[in-house]
Every structure is written in C-alpha cells, then in structure tokens.
Short mmCIF file of C-alpha atoms in Angstrom, two decimals:
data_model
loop_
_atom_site.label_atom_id
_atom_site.label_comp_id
_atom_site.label_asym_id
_atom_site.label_seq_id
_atom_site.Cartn_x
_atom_site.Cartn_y
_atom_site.Cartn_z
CA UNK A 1 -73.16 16.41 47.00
CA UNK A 2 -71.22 17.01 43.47
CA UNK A 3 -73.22 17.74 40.32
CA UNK A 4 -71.53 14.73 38.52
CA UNK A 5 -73.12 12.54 41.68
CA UNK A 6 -76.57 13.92 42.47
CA UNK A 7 -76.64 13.15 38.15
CA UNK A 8 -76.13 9.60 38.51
CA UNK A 9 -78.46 9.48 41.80
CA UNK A 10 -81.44 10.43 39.61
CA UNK A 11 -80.29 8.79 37.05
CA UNK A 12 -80.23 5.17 39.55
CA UNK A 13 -83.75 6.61 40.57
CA UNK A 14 -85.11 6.40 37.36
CA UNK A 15 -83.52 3.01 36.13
CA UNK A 16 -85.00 1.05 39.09
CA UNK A 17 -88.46 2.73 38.82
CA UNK A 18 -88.50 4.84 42.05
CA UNK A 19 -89.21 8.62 42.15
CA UNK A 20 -86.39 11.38 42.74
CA UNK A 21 -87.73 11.67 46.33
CA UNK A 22 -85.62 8.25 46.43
CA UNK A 23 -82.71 9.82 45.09
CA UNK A 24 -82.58 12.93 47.75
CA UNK A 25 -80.12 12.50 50.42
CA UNK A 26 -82.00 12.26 54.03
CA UNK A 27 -82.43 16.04 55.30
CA UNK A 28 -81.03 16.81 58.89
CA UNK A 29 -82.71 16.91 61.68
CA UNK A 30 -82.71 19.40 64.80
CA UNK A 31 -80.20 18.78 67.54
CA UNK A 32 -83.10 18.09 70.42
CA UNK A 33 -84.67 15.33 68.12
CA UNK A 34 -81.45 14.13 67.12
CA UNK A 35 -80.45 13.79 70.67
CA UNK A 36 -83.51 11.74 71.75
CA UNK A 37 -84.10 10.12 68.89
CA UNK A 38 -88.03 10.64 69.54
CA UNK A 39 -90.20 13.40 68.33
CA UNK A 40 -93.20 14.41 70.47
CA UNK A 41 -96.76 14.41 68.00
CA UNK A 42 -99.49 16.31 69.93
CA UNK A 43 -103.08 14.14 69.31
CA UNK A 44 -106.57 14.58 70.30
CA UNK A 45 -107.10 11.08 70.01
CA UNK A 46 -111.34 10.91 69.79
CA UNK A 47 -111.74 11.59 66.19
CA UNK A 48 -112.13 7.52 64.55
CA UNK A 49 -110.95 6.38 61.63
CA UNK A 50 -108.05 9.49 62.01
CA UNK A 51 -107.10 8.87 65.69
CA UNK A 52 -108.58 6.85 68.52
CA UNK A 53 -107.87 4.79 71.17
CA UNK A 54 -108.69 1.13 71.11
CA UNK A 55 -111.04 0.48 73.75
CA UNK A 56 -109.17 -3.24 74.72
CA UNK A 57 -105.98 -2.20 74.92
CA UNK A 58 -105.78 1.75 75.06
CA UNK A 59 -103.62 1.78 72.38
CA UNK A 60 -103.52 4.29 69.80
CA UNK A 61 -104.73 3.34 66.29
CA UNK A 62 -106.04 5.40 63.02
CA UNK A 63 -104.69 6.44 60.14
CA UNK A 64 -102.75 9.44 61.14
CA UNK A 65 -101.31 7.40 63.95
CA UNK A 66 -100.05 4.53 61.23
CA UNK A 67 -98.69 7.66 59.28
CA UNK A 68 -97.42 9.82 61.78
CA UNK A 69 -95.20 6.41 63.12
CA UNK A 70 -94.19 5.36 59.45
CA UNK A 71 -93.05 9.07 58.80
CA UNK A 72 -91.03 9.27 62.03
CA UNK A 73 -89.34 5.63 61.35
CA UNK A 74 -88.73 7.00 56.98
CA UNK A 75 -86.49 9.63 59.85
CA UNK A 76 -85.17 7.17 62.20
CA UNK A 77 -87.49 8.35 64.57
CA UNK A 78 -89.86 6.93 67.62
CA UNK A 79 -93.37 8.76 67.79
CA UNK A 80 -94.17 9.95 71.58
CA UNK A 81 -97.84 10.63 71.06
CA UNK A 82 -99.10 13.27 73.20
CA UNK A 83 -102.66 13.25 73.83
CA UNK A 84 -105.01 16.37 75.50
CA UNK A 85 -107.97 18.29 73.73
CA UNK A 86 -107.85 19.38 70.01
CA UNK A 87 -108.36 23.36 71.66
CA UNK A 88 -104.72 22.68 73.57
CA UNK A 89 -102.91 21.04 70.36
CA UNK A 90 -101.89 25.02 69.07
CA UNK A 91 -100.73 26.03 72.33
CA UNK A 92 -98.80 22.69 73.01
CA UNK A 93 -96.95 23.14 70.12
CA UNK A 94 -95.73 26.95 70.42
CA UNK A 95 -94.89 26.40 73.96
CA UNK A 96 -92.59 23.50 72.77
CA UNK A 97 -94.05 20.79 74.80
CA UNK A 98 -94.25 18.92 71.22
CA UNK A 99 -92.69 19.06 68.35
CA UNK A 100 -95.66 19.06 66.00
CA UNK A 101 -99.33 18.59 65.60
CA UNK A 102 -100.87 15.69 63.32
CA UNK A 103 -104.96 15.45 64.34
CA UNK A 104 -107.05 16.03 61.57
CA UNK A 105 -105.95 19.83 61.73
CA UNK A 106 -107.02 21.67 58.76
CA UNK A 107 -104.53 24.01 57.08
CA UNK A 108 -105.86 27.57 57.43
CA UNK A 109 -104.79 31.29 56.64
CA UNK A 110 -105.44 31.91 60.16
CA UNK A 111 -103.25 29.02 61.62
CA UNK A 112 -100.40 30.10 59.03
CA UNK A 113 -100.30 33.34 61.01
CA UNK A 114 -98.12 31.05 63.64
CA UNK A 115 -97.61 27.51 62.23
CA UNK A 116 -96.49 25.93 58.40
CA UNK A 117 -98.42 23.18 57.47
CA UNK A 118 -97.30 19.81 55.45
CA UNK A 119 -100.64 19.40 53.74
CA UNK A 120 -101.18 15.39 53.36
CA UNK A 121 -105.29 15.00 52.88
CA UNK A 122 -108.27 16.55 51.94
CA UNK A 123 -110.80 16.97 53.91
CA UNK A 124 -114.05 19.24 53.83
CA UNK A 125 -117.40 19.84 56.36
CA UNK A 126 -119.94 17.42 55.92
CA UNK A 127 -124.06 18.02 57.70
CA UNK A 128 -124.96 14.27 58.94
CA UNK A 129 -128.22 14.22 60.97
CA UNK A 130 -130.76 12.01 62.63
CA UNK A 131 -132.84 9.44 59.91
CA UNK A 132 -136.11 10.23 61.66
CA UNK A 133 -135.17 14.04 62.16
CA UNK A 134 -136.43 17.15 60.14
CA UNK A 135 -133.44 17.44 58.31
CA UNK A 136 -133.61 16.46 54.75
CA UNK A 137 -132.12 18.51 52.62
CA UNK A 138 -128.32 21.05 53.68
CA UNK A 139 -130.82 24.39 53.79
CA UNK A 140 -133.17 22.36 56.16
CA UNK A 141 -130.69 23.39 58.71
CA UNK A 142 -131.98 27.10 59.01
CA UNK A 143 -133.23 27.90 62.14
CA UNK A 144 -132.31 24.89 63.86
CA UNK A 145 -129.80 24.19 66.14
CA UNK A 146 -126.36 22.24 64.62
CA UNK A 147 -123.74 21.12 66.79
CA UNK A 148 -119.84 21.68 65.44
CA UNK A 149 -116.79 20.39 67.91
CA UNK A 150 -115.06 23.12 69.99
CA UNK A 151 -111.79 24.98 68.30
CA UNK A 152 -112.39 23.11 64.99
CA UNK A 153 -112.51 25.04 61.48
CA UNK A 154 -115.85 23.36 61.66
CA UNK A 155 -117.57 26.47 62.99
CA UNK A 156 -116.29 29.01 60.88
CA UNK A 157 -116.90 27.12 57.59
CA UNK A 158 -120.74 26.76 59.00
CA UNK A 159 -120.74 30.25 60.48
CA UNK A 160 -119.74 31.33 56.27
CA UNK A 161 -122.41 28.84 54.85
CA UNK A 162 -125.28 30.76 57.52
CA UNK A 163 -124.02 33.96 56.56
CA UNK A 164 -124.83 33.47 52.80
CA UNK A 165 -127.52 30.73 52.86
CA UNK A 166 -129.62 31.24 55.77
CA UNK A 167 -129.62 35.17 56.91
CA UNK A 168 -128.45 36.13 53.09
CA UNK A 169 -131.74 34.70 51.87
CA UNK A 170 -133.82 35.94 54.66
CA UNK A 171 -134.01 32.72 56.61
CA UNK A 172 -133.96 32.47 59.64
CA UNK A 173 -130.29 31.85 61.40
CA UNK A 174 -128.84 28.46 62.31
CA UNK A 175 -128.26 27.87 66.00
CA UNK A 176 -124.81 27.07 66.25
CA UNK A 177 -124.07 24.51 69.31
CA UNK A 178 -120.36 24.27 70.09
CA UNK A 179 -119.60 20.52 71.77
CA UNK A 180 -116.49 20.37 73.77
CA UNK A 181 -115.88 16.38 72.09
CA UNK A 182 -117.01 13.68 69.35
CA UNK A 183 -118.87 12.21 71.81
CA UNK A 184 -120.79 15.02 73.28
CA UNK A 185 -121.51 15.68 69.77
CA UNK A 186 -123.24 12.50 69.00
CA UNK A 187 -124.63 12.23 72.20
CA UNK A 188 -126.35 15.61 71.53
CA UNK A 189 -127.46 14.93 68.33
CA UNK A 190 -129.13 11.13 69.75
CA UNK A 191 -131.16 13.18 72.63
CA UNK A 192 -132.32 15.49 70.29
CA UNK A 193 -130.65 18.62 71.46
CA UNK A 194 -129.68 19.11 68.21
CA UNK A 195 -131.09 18.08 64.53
CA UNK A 196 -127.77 17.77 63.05
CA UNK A 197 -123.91 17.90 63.27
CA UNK A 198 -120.87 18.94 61.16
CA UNK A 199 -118.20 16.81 60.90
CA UNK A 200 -114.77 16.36 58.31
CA UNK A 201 -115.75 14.22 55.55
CA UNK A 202 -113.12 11.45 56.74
CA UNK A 203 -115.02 10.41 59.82
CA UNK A 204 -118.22 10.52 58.63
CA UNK A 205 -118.29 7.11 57.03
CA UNK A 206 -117.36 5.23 60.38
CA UNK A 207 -120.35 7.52 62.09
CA UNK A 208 -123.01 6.59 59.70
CA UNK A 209 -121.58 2.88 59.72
CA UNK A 210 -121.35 2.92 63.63
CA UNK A 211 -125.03 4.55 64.08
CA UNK A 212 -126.43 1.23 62.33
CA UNK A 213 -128.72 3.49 60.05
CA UNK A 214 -129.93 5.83 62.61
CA UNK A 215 -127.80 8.83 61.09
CA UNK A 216 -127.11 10.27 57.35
CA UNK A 217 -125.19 12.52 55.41
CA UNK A 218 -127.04 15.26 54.19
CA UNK A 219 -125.94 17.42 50.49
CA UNK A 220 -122.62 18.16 49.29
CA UNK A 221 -119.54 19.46 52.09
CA UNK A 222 -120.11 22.76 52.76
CA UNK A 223 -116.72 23.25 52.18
CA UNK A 224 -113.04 21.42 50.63
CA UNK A 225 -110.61 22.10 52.84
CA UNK A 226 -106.74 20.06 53.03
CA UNK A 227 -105.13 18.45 56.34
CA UNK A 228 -101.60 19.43 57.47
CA UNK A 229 -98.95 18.29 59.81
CA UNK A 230 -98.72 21.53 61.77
CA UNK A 231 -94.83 22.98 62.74
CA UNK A 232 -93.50 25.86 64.92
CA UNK A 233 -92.57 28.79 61.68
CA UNK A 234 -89.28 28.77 63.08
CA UNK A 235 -88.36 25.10 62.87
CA UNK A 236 -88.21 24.46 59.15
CA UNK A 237 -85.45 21.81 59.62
CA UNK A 238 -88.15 19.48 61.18
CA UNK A 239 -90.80 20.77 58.55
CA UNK A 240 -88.54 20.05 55.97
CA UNK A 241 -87.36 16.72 57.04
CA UNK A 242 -91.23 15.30 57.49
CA UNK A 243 -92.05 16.55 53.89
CA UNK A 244 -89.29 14.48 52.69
CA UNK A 245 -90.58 11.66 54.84
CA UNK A 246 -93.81 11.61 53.50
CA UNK A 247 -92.85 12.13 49.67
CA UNK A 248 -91.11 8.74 50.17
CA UNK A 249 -94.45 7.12 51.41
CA UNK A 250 -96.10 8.54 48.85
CA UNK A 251 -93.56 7.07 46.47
CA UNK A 252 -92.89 3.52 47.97
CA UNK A 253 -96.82 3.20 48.44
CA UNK A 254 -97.13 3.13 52.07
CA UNK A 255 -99.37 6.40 51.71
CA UNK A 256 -101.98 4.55 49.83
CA UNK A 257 -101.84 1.43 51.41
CA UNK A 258 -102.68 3.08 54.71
CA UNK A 259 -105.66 5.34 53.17
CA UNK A 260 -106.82 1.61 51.93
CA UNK A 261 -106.70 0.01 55.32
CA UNK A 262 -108.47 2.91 56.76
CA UNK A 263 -111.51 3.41 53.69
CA UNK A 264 -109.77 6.77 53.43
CA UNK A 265 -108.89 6.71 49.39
CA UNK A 266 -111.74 9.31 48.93
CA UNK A 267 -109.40 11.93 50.98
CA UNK A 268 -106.40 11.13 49.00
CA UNK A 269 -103.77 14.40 48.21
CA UNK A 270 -102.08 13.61 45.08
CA UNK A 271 -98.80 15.28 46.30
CA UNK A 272 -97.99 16.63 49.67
CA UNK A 273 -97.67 20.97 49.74
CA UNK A 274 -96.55 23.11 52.30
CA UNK A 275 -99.26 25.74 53.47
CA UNK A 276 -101.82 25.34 50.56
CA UNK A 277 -104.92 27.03 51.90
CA UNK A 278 -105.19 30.59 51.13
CA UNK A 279 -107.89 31.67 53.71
#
C-alpha cells in the first residue's frame, strides 16, 4: 500500500466515523487455514456464561463462543470448536491439533513461556460459598477446605493469597481441594465437602443466580487478572490476524453488544493487548 493511499484510507476512516482499525487492509492468513477455510478453537465447554453446551440441543453457546465465531467470520473463517478438558487445551494447541485456545484462559507469565496471548477481558478470582456455611468474611477461609478447578490459575492465585494471609499471619493454612470440573466443584461445595469455592469473576453471577440464594460471593477478588486468546509463539500470522479481527468488533460494536447479551459489561477490556500480564 502507497503512502499517498494508506493517507486517504484514514482519512475515509475518519470522515465516516469508524476507527483506523477500519482503514487497515485485512492481514494474511496461514496457508493451512487458508486452505480449509476453518480454524480449529480448542474449548472446555463447562464454564456458563463463557462456554457451555445447551442442554436441548447440545449446541455450543456463551460469550466466547459468539466471539470466537464473529472473529473467525471478521477473517472469512468457520469456527471448528474442539471440545476436551481445560488441563488438555495447552497441549492441544502445541501439538497442533488446534489452532488456538479461547476458554476463559487467563494470560500468565508462565503460559507466555510457550504461547502469546490476545488479551480480550478481565477477569479476577472470586471466594463464593454456601449461605448457611461458616464462611462470612474472605479470611474466614483459613483452615478450611476451598475447592479451585484442576489446571486453572485459580490455584496459584489462592495458593499466593494463603501464603500471605493465612500462614503469614499465623493462621492456620487453607485446605486446598483441586476439582477435576465446574460441576464437581459445586457439587462439592452443596455436600459440604468443602465451605467454599474460587471461581473467575465472569461466572460467578450465573452461579449465585442459578443456586436460587443458596450461595454468595464473599470480599473483594483475590486477584485482577486479563483473558487471552492463546496462540502457538511461532504462528504470529494467525495471532496477528485475530487481533485485527477483534479491534474491528471492538470498533463496529459487536464486542459490547455481546458482553451485553451475556451480563458480561463488568469484564469489559477497553482495548485488546497482546501478552499483558507480567507474572
């Protein structure tokens, strides 16, 4: 593209009221997912409002599945959605049986180590518990045992939050339970295995809604975290291409309207970044 022409792009951009993102040309896209004209989205769908399956039909629905199919069609692309547990998402996607990972994955230091995130949320690690349980206040916690969902950051951001409020203080320790799904988590948590559970702040509303005021947050998140598309280091083209895809549904307002439909405009991200967390 010429100087003179990308000028008068922006300059088009701005006249009609639409960002630059508008005025970009549309980024190329690998070979393989050129070829197919599908891209493969690894999913661990049993996390509701994010990703789910609709009980009638066995369809996929949530918000990152509304996204994840607007971002591939902003490409020209069809979304094969892949679905196994969260703990097999990371190895899915560097063995190249998918082509990326969008399930409520948090962007970490730790994950950077083998995959680039598109951040597109924040998120964070809320304590819910039991109405008629002991737990009443976050430190309440110490000493009892909390139930976090296998392979999640979940259990490293609690693991932190024992380290400095419980055993730091000279409490005694939480007992960390480690539930292989959701459900098990819940179930745990309703049988009284456990006094409470730690969960991303975007399902929590649908759990307390769903647990017909049997179940409450407790406190503050323990901590604010941000959600990322997840992509092999290597395969920038594809990285690349999806953050242009979702600047324009940021721009156009398809990004909000979805957050809307699913009572997610509390984890709005301003503007998407590309591996934002720092530890």
């Amino acid at each position: 593209m010429t100087r003179l022409l990308a000028a008068l792009l922006l300059c088009t951009a701005a006249t009609v009221g639409l960002s630059p993102a508008f005025a970009e040309d549309k980024p190329a896209l690998p070979e393989r997912i050129v070829s197919t004209g599908t891209v493969r989205v690894a999913v661990n769908a049993a996390y509701p409002p994010m990703e789910s399956r609709d009980p009638t039909t066995n369809e996929f629905v949530g918000f990152d599945i509304d996204l994840g199919n607007a971002l591939a069609a902003e490409l020209g692309l069809k979304a094969e959605w892949i679905d196994g547990q969260f703990s097999q998402t990371l190895p899915s996607l560097v063995s190249k049986r998918v082509d990326l990972i969008q399930s409520s994955m948090t962007d970490t230091w730790e994950r950077q180590k083998t995959v680039d995130f598109v951040d597109y949320m924040v998120s964070g690690d809320q304590v819910y518990a039991m109405v008629d349980g002991p737990i009443k206040t976050v430190e309440d916690i110490c000493g009892q045992k909390v139930t976090v969902s296998q392979a999640t950051t979940t259990e490293k951001t609690l693991r932190k939050w024992n380290e400095d409020n419980c055993i730091g203080k000279g409490k005694p320790s939480v007992d960390i339970v480690i539930d292989s799904s959701f459900g098990q988590q819940i179930a745990n948590m309703k049988q009284k295995r456990t006094v409470a559970g730690v969960q991303g702040v975007e399902g929590i509303g649908l759990i307390i809604k769903d647990s017909k005021g049997t179940m409450r947050t407790v406190g503050e998140p323990l901590a604010v975290s941000h959600t990322g598309l997840a992509f092999l280091k290597e395969d920038t083209q594809l990285r690349d291409a999806y953050m242009w895809a979702l600047k324009r549904l940021h721009a156009n307002g398809t990004y909000d309207k979805l957050l809307e439909k699913w009572n997610l405009e509390g984890a709005a991200y301003p503007e998407p970044t590309i591996n934002k967390a720092t530890e």
